[in-house]
PDB file of C-alpha atoms in Angstrom:
ATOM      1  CA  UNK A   1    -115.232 -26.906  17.528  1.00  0.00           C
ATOM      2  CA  UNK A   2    -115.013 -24.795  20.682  1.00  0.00           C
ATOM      3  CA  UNK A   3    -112.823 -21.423  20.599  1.00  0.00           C
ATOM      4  CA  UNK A   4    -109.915 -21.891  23.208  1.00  0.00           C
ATOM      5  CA  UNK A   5    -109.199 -19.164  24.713  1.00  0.00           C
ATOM      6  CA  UNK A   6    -105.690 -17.915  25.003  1.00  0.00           C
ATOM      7  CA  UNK A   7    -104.457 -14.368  26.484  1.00  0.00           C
ATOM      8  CA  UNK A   8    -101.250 -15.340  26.990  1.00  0.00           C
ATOM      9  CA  UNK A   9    -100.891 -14.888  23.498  1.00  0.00           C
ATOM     10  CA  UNK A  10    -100.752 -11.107  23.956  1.00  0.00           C
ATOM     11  CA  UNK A  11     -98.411 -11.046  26.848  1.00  0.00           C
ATOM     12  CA  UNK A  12     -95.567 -10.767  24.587  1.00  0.00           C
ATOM     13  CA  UNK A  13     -96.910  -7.646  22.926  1.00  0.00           C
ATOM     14  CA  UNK A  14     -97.449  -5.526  26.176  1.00  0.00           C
ATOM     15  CA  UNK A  15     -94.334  -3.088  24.799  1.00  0.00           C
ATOM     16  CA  UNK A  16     -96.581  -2.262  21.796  1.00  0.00           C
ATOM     17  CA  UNK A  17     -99.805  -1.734  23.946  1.00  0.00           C
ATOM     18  CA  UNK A  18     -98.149   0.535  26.521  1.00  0.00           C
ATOM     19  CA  UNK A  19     -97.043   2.644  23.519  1.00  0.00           C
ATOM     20  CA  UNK A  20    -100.047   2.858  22.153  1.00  0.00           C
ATOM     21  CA  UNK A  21    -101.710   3.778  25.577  1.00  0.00           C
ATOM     22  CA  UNK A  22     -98.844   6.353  25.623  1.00  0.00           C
ATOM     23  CA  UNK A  23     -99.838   7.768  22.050  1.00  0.00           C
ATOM     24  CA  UNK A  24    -103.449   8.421  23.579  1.00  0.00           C
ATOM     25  CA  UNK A  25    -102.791   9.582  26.498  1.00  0.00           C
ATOM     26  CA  UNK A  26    -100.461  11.958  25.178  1.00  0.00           C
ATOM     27  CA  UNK A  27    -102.892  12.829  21.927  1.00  0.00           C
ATOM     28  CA  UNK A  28    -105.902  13.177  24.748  1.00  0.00           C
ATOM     29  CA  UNK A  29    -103.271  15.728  26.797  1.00  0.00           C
ATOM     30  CA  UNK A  30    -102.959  17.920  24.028  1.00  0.00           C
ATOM     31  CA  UNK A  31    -106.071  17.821  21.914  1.00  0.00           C
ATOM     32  CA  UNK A  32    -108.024  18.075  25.300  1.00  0.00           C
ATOM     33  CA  UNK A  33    -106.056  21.143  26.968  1.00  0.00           C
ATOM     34  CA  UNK A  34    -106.058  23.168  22.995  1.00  0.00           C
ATOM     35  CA  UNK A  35    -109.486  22.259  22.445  1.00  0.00           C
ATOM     36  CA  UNK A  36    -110.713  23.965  25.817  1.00  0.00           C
ATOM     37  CA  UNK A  37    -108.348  26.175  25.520  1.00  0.00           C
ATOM     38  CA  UNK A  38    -109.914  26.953  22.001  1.00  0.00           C
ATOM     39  CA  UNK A  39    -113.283  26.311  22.902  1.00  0.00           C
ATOM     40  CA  UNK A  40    -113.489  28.993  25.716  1.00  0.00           C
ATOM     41  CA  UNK A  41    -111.745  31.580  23.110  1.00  0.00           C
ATOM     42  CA  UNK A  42    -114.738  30.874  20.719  1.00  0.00           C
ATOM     43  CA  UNK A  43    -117.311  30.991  23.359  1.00  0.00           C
ATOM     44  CA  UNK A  44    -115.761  34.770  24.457  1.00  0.00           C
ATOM     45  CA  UNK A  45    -115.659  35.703  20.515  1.00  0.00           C
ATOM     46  CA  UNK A  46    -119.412  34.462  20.123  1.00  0.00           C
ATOM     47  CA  UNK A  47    -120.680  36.242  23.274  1.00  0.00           C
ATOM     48  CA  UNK A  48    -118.027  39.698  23.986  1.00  0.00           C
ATOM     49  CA  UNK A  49    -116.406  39.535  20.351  1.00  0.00           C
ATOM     50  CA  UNK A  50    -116.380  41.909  17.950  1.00  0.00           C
ATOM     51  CA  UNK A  51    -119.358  41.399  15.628  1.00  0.00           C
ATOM     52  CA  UNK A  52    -117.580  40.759  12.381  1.00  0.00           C
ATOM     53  CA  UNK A  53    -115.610  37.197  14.232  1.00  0.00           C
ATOM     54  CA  UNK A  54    -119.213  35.878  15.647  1.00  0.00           C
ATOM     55  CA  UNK A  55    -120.155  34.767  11.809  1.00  0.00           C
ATOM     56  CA  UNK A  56    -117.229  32.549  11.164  1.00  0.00           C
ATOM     57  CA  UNK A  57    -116.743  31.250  14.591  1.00  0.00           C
ATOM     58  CA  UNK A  58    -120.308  29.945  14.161  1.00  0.00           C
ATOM     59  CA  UNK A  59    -119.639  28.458  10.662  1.00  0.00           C
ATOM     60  CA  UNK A  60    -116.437  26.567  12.748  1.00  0.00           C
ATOM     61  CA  UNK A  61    -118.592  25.447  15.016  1.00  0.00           C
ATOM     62  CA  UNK A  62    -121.267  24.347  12.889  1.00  0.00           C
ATOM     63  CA  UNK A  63    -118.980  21.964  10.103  1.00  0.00           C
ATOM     64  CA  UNK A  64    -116.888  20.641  13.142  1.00  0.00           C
ATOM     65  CA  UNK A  65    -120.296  19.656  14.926  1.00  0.00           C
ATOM     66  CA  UNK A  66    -122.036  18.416  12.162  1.00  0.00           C
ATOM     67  CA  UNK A  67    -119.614  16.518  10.355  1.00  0.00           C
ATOM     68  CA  UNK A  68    -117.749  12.905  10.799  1.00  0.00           C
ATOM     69  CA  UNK A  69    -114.385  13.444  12.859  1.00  0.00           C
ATOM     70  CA  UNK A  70    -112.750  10.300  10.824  1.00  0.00           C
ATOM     71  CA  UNK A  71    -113.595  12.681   7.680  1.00  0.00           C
ATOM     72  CA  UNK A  72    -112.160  16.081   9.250  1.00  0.00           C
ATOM     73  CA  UNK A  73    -108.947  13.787  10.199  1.00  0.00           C
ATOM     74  CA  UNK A  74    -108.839  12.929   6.544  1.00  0.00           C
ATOM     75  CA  UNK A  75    -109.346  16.316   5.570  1.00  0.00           C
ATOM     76  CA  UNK A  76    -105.883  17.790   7.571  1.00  0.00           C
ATOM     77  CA  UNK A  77    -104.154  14.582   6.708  1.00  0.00           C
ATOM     78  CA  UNK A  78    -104.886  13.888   3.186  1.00  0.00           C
ATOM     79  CA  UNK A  79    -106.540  16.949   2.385  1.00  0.00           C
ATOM     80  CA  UNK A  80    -104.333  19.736   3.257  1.00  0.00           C
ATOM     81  CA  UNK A  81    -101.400  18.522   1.563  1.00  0.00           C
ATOM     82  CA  UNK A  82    -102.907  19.070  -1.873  1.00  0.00           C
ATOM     83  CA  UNK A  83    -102.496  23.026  -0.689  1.00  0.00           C
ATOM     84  CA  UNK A  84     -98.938  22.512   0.193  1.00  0.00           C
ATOM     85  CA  UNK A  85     -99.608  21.970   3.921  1.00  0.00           C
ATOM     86  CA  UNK A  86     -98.183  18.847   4.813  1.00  0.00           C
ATOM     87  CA  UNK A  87     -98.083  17.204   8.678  1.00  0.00           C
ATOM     88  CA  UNK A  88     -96.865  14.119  10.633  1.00  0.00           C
ATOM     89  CA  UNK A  89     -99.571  11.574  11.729  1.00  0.00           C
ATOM     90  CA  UNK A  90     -99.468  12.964  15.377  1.00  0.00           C
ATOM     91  CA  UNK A  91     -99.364  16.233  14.491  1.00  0.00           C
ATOM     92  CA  UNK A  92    -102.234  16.146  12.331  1.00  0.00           C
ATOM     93  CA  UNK A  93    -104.286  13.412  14.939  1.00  0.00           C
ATOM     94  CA  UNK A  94    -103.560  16.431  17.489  1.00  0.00           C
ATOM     95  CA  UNK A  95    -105.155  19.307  15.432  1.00  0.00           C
ATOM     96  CA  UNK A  96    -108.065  17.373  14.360  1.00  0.00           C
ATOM     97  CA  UNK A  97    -109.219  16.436  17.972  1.00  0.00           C
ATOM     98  CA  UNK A  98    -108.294  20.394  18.799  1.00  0.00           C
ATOM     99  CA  UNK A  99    -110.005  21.344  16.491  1.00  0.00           C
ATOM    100  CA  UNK A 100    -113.170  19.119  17.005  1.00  0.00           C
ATOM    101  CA  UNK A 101    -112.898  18.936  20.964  1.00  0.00           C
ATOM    102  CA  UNK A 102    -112.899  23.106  20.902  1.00  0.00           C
ATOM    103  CA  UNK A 103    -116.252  23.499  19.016  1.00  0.00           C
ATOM    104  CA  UNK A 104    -118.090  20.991  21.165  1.00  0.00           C
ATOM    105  CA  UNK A 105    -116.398  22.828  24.043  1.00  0.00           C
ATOM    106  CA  UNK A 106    -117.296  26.030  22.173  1.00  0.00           C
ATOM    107  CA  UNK A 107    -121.246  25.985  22.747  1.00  0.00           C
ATOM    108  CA  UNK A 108    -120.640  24.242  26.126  1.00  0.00           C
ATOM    109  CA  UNK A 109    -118.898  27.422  27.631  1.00  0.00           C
ATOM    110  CA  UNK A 110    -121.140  29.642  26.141  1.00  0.00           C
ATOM    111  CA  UNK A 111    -124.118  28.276  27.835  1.00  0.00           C
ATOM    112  CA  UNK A 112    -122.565  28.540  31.182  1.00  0.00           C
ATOM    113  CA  UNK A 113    -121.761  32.262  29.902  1.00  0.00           C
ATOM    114  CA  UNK A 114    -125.240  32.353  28.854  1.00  0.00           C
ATOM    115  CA  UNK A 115    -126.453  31.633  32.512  1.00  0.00           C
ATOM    116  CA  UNK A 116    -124.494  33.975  34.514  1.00  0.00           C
ATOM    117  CA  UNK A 117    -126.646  36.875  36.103  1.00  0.00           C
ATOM    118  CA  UNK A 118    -127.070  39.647  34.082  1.00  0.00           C
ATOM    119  CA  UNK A 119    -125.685  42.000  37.495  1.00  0.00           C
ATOM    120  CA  UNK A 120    -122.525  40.567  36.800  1.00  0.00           C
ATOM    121  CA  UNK A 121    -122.211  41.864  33.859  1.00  0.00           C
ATOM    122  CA  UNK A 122    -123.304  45.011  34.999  1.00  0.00           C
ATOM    123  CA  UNK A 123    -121.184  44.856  38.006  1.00  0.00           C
ATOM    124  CA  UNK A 124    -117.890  44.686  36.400  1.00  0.00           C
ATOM    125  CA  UNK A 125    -118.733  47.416  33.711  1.00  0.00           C
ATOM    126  CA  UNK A 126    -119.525  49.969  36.433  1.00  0.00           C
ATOM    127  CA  UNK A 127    -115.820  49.063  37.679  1.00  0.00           C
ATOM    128  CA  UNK A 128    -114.344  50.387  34.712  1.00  0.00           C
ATOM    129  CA  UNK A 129    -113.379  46.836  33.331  1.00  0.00           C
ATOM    130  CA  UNK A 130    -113.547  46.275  29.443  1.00  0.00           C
ATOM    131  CA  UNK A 131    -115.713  43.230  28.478  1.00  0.00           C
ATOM    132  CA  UNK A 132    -112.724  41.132  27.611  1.00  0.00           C
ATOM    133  CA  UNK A 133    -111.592  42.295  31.562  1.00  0.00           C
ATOM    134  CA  UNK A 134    -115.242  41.384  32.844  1.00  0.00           C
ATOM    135  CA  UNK A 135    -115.306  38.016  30.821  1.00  0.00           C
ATOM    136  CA  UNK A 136    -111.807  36.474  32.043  1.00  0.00           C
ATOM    137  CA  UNK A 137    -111.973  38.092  35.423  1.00  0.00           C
ATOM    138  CA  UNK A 138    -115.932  37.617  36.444  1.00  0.00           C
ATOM    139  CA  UNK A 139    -117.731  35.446  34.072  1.00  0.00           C
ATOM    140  CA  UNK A 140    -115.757  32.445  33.299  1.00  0.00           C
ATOM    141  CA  UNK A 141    -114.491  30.917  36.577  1.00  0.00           C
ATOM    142  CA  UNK A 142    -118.444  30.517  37.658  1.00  0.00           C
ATOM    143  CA  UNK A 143    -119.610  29.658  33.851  1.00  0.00           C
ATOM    144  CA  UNK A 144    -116.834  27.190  34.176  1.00  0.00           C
ATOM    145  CA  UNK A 145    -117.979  25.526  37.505  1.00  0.00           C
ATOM    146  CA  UNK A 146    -121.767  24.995  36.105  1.00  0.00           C
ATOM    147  CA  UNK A 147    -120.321  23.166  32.955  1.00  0.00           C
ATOM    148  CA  UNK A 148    -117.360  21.514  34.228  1.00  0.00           C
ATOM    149  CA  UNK A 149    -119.472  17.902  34.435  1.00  0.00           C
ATOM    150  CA  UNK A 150    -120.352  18.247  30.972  1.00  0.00           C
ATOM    151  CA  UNK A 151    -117.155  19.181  29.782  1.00  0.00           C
ATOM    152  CA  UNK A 152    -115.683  16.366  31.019  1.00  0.00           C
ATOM    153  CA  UNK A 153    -117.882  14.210  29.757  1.00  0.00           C
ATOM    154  CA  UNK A 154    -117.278  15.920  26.119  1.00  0.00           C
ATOM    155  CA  UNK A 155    -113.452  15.421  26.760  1.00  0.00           C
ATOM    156  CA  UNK A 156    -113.502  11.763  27.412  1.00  0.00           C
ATOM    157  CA  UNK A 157    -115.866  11.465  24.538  1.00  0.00           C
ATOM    158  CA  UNK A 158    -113.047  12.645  22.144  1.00  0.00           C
ATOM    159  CA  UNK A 159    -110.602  10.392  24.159  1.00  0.00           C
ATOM    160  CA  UNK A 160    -112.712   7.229  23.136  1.00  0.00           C
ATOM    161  CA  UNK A 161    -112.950   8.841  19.530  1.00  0.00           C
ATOM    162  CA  UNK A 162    -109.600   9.134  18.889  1.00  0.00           C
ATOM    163  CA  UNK A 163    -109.199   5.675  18.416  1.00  0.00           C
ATOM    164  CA  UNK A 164    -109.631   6.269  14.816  1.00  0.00           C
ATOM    165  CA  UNK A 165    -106.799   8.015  14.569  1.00  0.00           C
ATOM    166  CA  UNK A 166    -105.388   4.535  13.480  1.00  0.00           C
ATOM    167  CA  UNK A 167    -106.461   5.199  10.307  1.00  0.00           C
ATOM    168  CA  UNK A 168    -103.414   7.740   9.444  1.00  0.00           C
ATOM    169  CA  UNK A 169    -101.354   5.465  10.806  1.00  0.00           C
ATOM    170  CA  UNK A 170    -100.919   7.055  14.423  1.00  0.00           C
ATOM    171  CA  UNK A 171     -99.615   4.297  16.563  1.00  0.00           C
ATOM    172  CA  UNK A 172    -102.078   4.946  19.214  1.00  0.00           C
ATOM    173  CA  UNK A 173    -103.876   1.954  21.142  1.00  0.00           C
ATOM    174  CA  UNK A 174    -106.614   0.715  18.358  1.00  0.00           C
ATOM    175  CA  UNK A 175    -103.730   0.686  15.972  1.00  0.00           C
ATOM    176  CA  UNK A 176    -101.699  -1.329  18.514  1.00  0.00           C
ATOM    177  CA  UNK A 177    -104.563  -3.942  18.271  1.00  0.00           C
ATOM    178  CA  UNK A 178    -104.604  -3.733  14.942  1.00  0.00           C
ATOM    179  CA  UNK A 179    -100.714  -4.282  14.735  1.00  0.00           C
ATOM    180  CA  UNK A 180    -101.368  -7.354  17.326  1.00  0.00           C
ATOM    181  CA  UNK A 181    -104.244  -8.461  16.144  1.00  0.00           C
ATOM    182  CA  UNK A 182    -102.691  -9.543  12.545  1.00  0.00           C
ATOM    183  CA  UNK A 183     -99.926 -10.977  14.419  1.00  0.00           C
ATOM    184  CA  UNK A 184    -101.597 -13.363  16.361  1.00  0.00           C
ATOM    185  CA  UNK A 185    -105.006 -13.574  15.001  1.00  0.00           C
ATOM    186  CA  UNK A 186    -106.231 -13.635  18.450  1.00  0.00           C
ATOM    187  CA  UNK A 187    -108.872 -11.126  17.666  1.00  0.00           C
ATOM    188  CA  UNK A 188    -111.172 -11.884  20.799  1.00  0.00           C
ATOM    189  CA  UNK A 189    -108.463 -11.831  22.901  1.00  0.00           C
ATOM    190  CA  UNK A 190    -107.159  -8.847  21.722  1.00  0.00           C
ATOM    191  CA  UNK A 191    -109.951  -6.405  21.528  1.00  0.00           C
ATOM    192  CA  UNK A 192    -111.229  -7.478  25.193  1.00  0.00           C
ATOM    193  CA  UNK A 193    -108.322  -6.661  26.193  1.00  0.00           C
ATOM    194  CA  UNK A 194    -108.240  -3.491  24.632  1.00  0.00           C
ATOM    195  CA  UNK A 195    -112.084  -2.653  25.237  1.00  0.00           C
ATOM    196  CA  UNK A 196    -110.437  -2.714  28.923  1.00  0.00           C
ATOM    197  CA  UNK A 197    -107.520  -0.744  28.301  1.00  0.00           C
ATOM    198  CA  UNK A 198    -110.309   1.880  26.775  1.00  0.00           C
ATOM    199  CA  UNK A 199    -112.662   1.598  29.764  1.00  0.00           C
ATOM    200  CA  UNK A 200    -110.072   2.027  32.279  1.00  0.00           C
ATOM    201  CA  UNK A 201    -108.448   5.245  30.929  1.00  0.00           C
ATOM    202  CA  UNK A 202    -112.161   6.426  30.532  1.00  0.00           C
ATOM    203  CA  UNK A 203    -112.785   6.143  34.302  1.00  0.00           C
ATOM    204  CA  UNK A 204    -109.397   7.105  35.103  1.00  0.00           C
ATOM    205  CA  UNK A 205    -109.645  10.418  32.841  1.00  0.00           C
ATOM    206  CA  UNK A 206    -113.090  11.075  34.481  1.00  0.00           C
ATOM    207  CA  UNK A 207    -111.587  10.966  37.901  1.00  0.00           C
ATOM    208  CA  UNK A 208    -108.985  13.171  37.224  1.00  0.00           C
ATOM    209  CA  UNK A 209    -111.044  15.806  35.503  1.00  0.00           C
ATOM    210  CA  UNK A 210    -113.522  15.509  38.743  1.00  0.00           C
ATOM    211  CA  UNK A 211    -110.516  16.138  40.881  1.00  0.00           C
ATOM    212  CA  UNK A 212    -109.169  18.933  38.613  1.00  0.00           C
ATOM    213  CA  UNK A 213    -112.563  20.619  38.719  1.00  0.00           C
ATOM    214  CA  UNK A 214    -112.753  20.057  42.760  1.00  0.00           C
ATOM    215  CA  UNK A 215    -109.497  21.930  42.713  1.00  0.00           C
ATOM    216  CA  UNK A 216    -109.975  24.996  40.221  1.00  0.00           C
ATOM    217  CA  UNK A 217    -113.903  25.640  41.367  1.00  0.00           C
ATOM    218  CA  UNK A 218    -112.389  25.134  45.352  1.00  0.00           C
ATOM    219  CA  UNK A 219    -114.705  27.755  47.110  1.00  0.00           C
ATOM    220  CA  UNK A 220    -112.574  30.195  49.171  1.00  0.00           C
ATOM    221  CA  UNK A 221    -111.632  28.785  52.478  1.00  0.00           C
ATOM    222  CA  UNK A 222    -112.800  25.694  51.835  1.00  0.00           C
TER     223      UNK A 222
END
């Protein structure tokens, strides 16, 4: 018997997928803005830091790199609270991708740091600055610039990966599917649909970070 197709069948669910694109666009705000935020702090502390931070910043970058995110979301979500540190879905979906989104970001930074002149370096210390002063000021607006197109790439990476987030029960867009999905039981239907969803706010995310980049890295008078 041939499948009929029928989309209409998810046309009375568009409130649940626009809050579910909501919940990732907002998770994909914060987790992306902390982790690069996070990301460039470890990449200062693992190139200008004081000696005794480089160790465990690499061991944080190391487990978050090398291990599943679905398991480090587990860990904060089902984990913690055997310590006493307890968390709402969203809260804990936005520290996980923070926190996995700022080691990736992490080693990205540092190998723009690691390919700025060494006269820069130089230059700034003979101006009195301190290397924290030298860092901010000189190094990472141009260490920025030469990774920016990776970066990007790394953030919409975690934006796609977040999608597992459904498994704590944050009512992002895969769990909207989900939610759908054993409503109708229109499961092609459904997940094209939401493959789409996922592709557009991929492109769209790209764009914007291309745009954002065109406007931080602007060269003067340009």
């Amino acid at each position: 018997m041939a499948y009929e197709f029928d989309f209409t069948a998810i046309a009375g669910y568009t409130p649940v997928l626009l809050k579910g694109v909501g919940v990732t666009c907002t998770l994909i705000l914060v987790g992306g803005v902390a982790g690069v935020a996070l990301g460039v702090g470890c990449a200062w502390l693992r190139t200008q830091g004081p000696a005794w931070l480089r160790g465990p910043v690499v061991a944080y970058i190391e487990l978050m790199r090398n291990t599943p995110f679905l398991i480090q979301l587990f860990f904060i979500f089902f984990g913690l609270p055997a310590v006493g540190v307890q968390m709402g879905e969203m809260s804990a979906a936005c520290l996980a991708m923070t926190l996995n989104l700022g080691a990736y970001s992490a080693e990205i930074v540092r190998a723009g740091v690691a390919a700025t002149p060494r006269g820069q370096f130089e230059a700034g210390a003979s101006l009195a600055l301190t290397r924290t002063q030298v860092f901010r000021h000189i190094v990472l607006a141009p260490a920025l610039k030469r990774v920016w197109p990776a970066l990007s790439s790394q953030i919409v990476v975690v934006m796609l990966g977040s999608a597992v987030v459904s498994q704590i029960a944050a009512q992002d867009l895969s769990f909207a599917a989900n939610f759908i999905q054993s409503r109708n039981f229109r499961a092609f239907e459904v997940y094209f649909v939401t493959t789409a969803i996922y592709l557009g706010l991929a492109i769209v995310l790209r764009q914007l970070l291309r745009l954002i980049g065109a406007r931080l890295f602007r060269s003067p008078g340009s």
